Short mmCIF file of C-alpha atoms in Angstrom, two decimals:
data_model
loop_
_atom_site.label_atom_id
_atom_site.label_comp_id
_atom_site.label_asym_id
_atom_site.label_seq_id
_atom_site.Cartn_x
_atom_site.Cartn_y
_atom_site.Cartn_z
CA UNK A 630 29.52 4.13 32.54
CA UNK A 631 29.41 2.58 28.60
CA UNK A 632 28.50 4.64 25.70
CA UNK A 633 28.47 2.84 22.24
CA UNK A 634 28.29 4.28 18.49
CA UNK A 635 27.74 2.57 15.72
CA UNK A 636 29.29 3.60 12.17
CA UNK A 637 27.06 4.87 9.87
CA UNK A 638 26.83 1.96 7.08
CA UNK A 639 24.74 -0.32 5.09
CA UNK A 640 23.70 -3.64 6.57
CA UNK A 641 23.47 -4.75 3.08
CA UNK A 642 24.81 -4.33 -0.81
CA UNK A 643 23.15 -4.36 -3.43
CA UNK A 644 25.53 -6.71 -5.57
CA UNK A 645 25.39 -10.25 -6.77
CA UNK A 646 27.31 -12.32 -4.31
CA UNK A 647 28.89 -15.94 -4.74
CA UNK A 648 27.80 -18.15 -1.36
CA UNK A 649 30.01 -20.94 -0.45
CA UNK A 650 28.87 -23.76 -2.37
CA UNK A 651 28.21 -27.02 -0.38
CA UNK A 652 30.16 -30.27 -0.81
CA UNK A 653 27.60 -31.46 -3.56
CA UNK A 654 28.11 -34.69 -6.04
CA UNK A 655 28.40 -34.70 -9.40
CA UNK A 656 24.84 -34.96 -10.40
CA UNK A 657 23.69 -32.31 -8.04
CA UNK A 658 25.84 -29.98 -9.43
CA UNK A 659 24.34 -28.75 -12.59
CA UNK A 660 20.60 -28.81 -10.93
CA UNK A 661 22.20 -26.72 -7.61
CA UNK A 662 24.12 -23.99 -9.24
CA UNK A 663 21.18 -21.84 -9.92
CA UNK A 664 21.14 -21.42 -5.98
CA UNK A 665 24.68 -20.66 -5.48
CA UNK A 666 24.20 -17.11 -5.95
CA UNK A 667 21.84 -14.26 -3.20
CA UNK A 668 20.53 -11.24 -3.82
CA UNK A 669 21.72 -8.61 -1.08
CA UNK A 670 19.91 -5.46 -0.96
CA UNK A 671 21.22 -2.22 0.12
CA UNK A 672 18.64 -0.74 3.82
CA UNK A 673 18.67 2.70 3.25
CA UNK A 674 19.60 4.10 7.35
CA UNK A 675 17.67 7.16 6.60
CA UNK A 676 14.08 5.51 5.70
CA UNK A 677 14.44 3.05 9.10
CA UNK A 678 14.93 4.22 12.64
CA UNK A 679 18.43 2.57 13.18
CA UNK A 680 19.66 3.37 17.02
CA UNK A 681 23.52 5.37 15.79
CA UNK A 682 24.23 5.39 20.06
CA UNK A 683 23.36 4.84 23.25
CA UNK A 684 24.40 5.11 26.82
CA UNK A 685 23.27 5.42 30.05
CA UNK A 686 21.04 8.20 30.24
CA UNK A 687 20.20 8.19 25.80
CA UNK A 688 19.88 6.94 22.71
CA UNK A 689 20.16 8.33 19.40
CA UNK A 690 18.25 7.60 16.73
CA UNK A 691 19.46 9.05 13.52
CA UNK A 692 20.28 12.43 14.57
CA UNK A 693 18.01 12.97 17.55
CA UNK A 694 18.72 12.05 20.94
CA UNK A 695 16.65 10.73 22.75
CA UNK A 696 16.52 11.07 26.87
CA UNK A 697 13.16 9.39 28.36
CA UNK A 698 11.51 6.96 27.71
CA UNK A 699 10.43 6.05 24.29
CA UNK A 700 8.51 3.44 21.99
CA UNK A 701 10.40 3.30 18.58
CA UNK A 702 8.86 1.43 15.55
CA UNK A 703 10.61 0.79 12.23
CA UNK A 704 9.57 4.21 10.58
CA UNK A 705 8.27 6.23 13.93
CA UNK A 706 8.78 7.07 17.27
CA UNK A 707 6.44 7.97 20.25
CA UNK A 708 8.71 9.37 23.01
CA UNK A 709 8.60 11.28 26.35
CA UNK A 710 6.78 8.99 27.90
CA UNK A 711 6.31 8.79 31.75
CA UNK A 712 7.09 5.39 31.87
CA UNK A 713 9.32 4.54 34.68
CA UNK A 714 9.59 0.93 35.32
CA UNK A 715 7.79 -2.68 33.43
CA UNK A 716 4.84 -1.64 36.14
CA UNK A 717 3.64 1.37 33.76
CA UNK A 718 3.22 -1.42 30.95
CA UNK A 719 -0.52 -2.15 30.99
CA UNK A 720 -3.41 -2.30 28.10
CA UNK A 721 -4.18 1.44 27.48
CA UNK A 722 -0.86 2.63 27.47
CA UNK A 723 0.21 -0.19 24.62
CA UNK A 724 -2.33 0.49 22.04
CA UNK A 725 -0.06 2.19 19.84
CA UNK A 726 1.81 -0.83 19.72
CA UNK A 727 -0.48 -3.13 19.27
CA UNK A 728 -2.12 -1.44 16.60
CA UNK A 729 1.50 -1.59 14.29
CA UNK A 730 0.69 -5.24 15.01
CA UNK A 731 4.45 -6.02 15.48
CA UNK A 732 5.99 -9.76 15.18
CA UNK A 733 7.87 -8.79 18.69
CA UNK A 734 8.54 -5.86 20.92
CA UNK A 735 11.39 -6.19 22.95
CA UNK A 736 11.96 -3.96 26.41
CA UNK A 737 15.16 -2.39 27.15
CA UNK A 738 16.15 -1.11 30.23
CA UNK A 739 19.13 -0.43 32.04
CA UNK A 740 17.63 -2.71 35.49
CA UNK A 741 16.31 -5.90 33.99
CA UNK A 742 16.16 -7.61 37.45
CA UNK A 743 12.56 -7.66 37.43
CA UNK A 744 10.04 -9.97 35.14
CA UNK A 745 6.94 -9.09 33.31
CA UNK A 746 3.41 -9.99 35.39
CA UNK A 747 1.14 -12.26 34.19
CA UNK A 748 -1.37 -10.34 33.27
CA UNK A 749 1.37 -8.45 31.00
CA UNK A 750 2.48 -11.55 29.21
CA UNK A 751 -0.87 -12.34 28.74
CA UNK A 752 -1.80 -9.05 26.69
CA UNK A 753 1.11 -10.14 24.18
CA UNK A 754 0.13 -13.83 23.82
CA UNK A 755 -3.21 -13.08 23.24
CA UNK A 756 -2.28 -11.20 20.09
CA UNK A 757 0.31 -14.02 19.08
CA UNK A 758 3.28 -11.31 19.94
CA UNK A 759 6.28 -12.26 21.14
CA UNK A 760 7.95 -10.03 24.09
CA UNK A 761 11.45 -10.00 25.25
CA UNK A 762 12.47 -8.21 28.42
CA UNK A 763 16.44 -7.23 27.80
CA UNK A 764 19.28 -4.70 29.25
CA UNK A 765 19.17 -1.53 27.07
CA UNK A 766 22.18 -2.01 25.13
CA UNK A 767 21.30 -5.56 24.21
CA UNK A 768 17.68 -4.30 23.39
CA UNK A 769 19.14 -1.42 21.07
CA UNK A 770 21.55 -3.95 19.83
CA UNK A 771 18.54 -6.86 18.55
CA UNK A 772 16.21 -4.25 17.32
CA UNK A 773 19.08 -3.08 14.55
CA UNK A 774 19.04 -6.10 13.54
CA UNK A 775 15.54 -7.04 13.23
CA UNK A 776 14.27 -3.96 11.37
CA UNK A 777 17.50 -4.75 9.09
CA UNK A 778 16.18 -7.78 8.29
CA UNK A 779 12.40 -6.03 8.10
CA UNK A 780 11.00 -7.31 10.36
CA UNK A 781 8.07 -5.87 12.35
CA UNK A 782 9.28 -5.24 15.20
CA UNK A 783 8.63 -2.85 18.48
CA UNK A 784 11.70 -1.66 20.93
CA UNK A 785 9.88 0.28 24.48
CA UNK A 786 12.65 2.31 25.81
CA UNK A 787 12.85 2.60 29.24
CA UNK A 788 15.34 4.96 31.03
CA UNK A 789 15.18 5.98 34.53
CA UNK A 790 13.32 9.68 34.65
#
Protein backbone atom coordinates (compact mmCIF):
# COMPACT_ATOMS: atom_id res chain seq x y z
CA UNK A 1 0.00 0.00 0.00
CA UNK A 2 1.35 4.01 -0.29
CA UNK A 3 0.54 6.54 2.24
CA UNK A 4 1.92 10.13 1.60
CA UNK A 5 2.18 13.35 3.99
CA UNK A 6 2.90 16.45 3.09
CA UNK A 7 4.82 19.03 5.48
CA UNK A 8 2.92 21.59 6.77
CA UNK A 9 4.32 24.85 4.84
CA UNK A 10 3.62 27.84 2.81
CA UNK A 11 3.40 27.50 -0.95
CA UNK A 12 4.39 31.03 -0.99
CA UNK A 13 6.40 34.12 0.87
CA UNK A 14 5.51 37.07 1.21
CA UNK A 15 8.97 38.80 0.27
CA UNK A 16 10.28 40.70 -2.68
CA UNK A 17 12.12 38.25 -4.83
CA UNK A 18 14.85 38.91 -7.65
CA UNK A 19 13.76 36.60 -10.95
CA UNK A 20 16.47 35.64 -13.25
CA UNK A 21 16.80 38.37 -15.56
CA UNK A 22 16.79 37.43 -19.32
CA UNK A 23 19.73 37.90 -21.70
CA UNK A 24 18.43 41.50 -22.63
CA UNK A 25 20.54 44.31 -24.74
CA UNK A 26 21.61 47.33 -23.69
CA UNK A 27 18.67 49.43 -24.52
CA UNK A 28 16.20 47.06 -23.06
CA UNK A 29 17.74 47.17 -19.96
CA UNK A 30 16.72 50.31 -18.27
CA UNK A 31 12.93 49.96 -19.76
CA UNK A 32 12.92 45.95 -18.41
CA UNK A 33 14.18 46.28 -14.93
CA UNK A 34 10.95 47.38 -13.49
CA UNK A 35 9.83 43.66 -14.27
CA UNK A 36 12.71 41.92 -12.83
CA UNK A 37 11.22 41.76 -9.54
CA UNK A 38 7.49 39.36 -8.31
CA UNK A 39 5.45 39.72 -5.68
CA UNK A 40 5.03 36.25 -3.77
CA UNK A 41 2.32 36.04 -1.35
CA UNK A 42 2.20 33.95 1.65
CA UNK A 43 -1.52 31.03 1.27
CA UNK A 44 -2.48 30.83 4.62
CA UNK A 45 -3.06 26.45 4.92
CA UNK A 46 -5.63 27.10 7.49
CA UNK A 47 -8.18 29.41 5.33
CA UNK A 48 -7.86 26.68 2.15
CA UNK A 49 -8.63 23.00 2.30
CA UNK A 50 -5.02 21.74 1.50
CA UNK A 51 -5.07 17.63 1.41
CA UNK A 52 -1.90 17.13 4.59
CA UNK A 53 -2.28 12.95 3.53
CA UNK A 54 -3.64 10.39 1.86
CA UNK A 55 -3.64 6.70 1.31
CA UNK A 56 -5.54 4.00 0.36
CA UNK A 57 -8.53 3.95 2.30
CA UNK A 58 -8.24 8.32 3.40
CA UNK A 59 -7.39 11.55 3.08
CA UNK A 60 -6.79 14.22 5.41
CA UNK A 61 -7.66 17.46 5.04
CA UNK A 62 -6.27 19.74 7.63
CA UNK A 63 -6.87 17.79 10.64
CA UNK A 64 -9.83 15.64 9.70
CA UNK A 65 -9.69 12.47 8.02
CA UNK A 66 -11.58 11.73 5.76
CA UNK A 67 -12.80 7.89 4.81
CA UNK A 68 -15.68 7.93 1.98
CA UNK A 69 -16.25 9.56 -0.48
CA UNK A 70 -16.12 13.26 -0.57
CA UNK A 71 -16.48 16.54 -2.79
CA UNK A 72 -13.89 19.13 -1.43
CA UNK A 73 -13.97 22.81 -2.65
CA UNK A 74 -11.37 25.47 -1.82
CA UNK A 75 -13.04 26.59 1.56
CA UNK A 76 -15.68 23.49 2.11
CA UNK A 77 -16.29 20.06 2.02
CA UNK A 78 -19.44 17.85 1.38
CA UNK A 79 -18.47 14.28 2.43
CA UNK A 80 -19.99 10.83 3.17
CA UNK A 81 -21.27 10.45 0.15
CA UNK A 82 -22.56 7.08 -1.29
CA UNK A 83 -20.77 7.44 -4.26
CA UNK A 84 -19.13 4.31 -5.32
CA UNK A 85 -17.86 4.40 -8.77
CA UNK A 86 -17.88 7.48 -11.99
CA UNK A 87 -21.56 5.69 -12.57
CA UNK A 88 -23.07 7.63 -9.39
CA UNK A 89 -21.88 10.95 -11.24
CA UNK A 90 -25.07 12.25 -12.86
CA UNK A 91 -26.97 15.87 -12.87
CA UNK A 92 -28.75 15.90 -9.43
CA UNK A 93 -26.10 14.60 -7.50
CA UNK A 94 -23.52 17.50 -8.99
CA UNK A 95 -25.45 20.54 -8.23
CA UNK A 96 -23.40 21.50 -5.45
CA UNK A 97 -20.68 21.66 -7.73
CA UNK A 98 -21.92 23.28 -10.29
CA UNK A 99 -23.33 25.92 -8.36
CA UNK A 100 -19.43 26.94 -6.90
CA UNK A 101 -19.15 27.30 -10.68
CA UNK A 102 -15.56 25.84 -10.60
CA UNK A 103 -12.86 26.42 -13.57
CA UNK A 104 -12.30 22.37 -13.25
CA UNK A 105 -13.18 19.48 -11.03
CA UNK A 106 -10.94 16.78 -11.23
CA UNK A 107 -11.97 12.92 -10.05
CA UNK A 108 -9.73 10.89 -8.02
CA UNK A 109 -9.97 7.46 -7.50
CA UNK A 110 -7.90 4.70 -6.66
CA UNK A 111 -9.35 2.46 -10.16
CA UNK A 112 -9.17 4.95 -12.98
CA UNK A 113 -9.57 2.15 -15.62
CA UNK A 114 -12.84 3.31 -16.56
CA UNK A 115 -13.85 6.71 -18.65
CA UNK A 116 -16.54 9.20 -18.07
CA UNK A 117 -19.97 8.59 -20.40
CA UNK A 118 -21.03 10.89 -22.71
CA UNK A 119 -23.73 12.13 -21.30
CA UNK A 120 -21.30 12.97 -18.20
CA UNK A 121 -18.84 14.92 -20.25
CA UNK A 122 -21.54 16.59 -21.67
CA UNK A 123 -22.97 18.09 -18.27
CA UNK A 124 -19.36 19.71 -17.81
CA UNK A 125 -18.97 21.13 -21.35
CA UNK A 126 -22.13 22.56 -21.32
CA UNK A 127 -21.14 24.79 -18.43
CA UNK A 128 -17.61 25.51 -20.08
CA UNK A 129 -15.98 23.20 -17.09
CA UNK A 130 -13.21 21.33 -17.56
CA UNK A 131 -13.11 17.61 -15.97
CA UNK A 132 -10.20 15.43 -15.40
CA UNK A 133 -10.60 11.80 -14.43
CA UNK A 134 -7.14 10.91 -12.35
CA UNK A 135 -5.71 8.13 -9.73
CA UNK A 136 -6.32 9.52 -6.20
CA UNK A 137 -2.95 10.47 -5.31
CA UNK A 138 -2.38 12.34 -8.53
CA UNK A 139 -5.91 13.98 -8.04
CA UNK A 140 -4.95 15.06 -4.33
CA UNK A 141 -1.63 15.98 -5.69
CA UNK A 142 -3.13 18.73 -8.75
CA UNK A 143 -5.82 20.04 -6.57
CA UNK A 144 -2.91 21.46 -3.94
CA UNK A 145 -1.73 23.04 -6.44
CA UNK A 146 -4.55 24.63 -8.09
CA UNK A 147 -6.27 26.10 -5.02
CA UNK A 148 -2.51 27.36 -4.27
CA UNK A 149 -2.55 29.15 -7.16
CA UNK A 150 -6.53 30.15 -6.44
CA UNK A 151 -7.93 28.78 -8.63
CA UNK A 152 -11.56 27.56 -8.63
CA UNK A 153 -11.33 24.41 -8.59
CA UNK A 154 -13.48 21.08 -7.52
CA UNK A 155 -11.65 17.59 -6.38
CA UNK A 156 -14.79 14.47 -6.09
CA UNK A 157 -13.24 11.93 -3.92
CA UNK A 158 -13.97 8.64 -4.62
CA UNK A 159 -12.88 5.69 -2.34
CA UNK A 160 -14.20 2.30 -2.48
CA UNK A 161 -17.13 2.00 0.43
Amino acid sequence: GWKTSFEPQSCCFDQWREAAPPTWTANETNQKNASRYMKFHEIHSDKINLIRAYDEQSVTVHEKKITSSAILFPDNIIDNLHYKSIDDLFSSNLDEVFKYEPEIVLIGMHDNKHNLTQEQIALFNKRNVSVELMSLPAGCRTFNILISEQRKAVLIILLSL
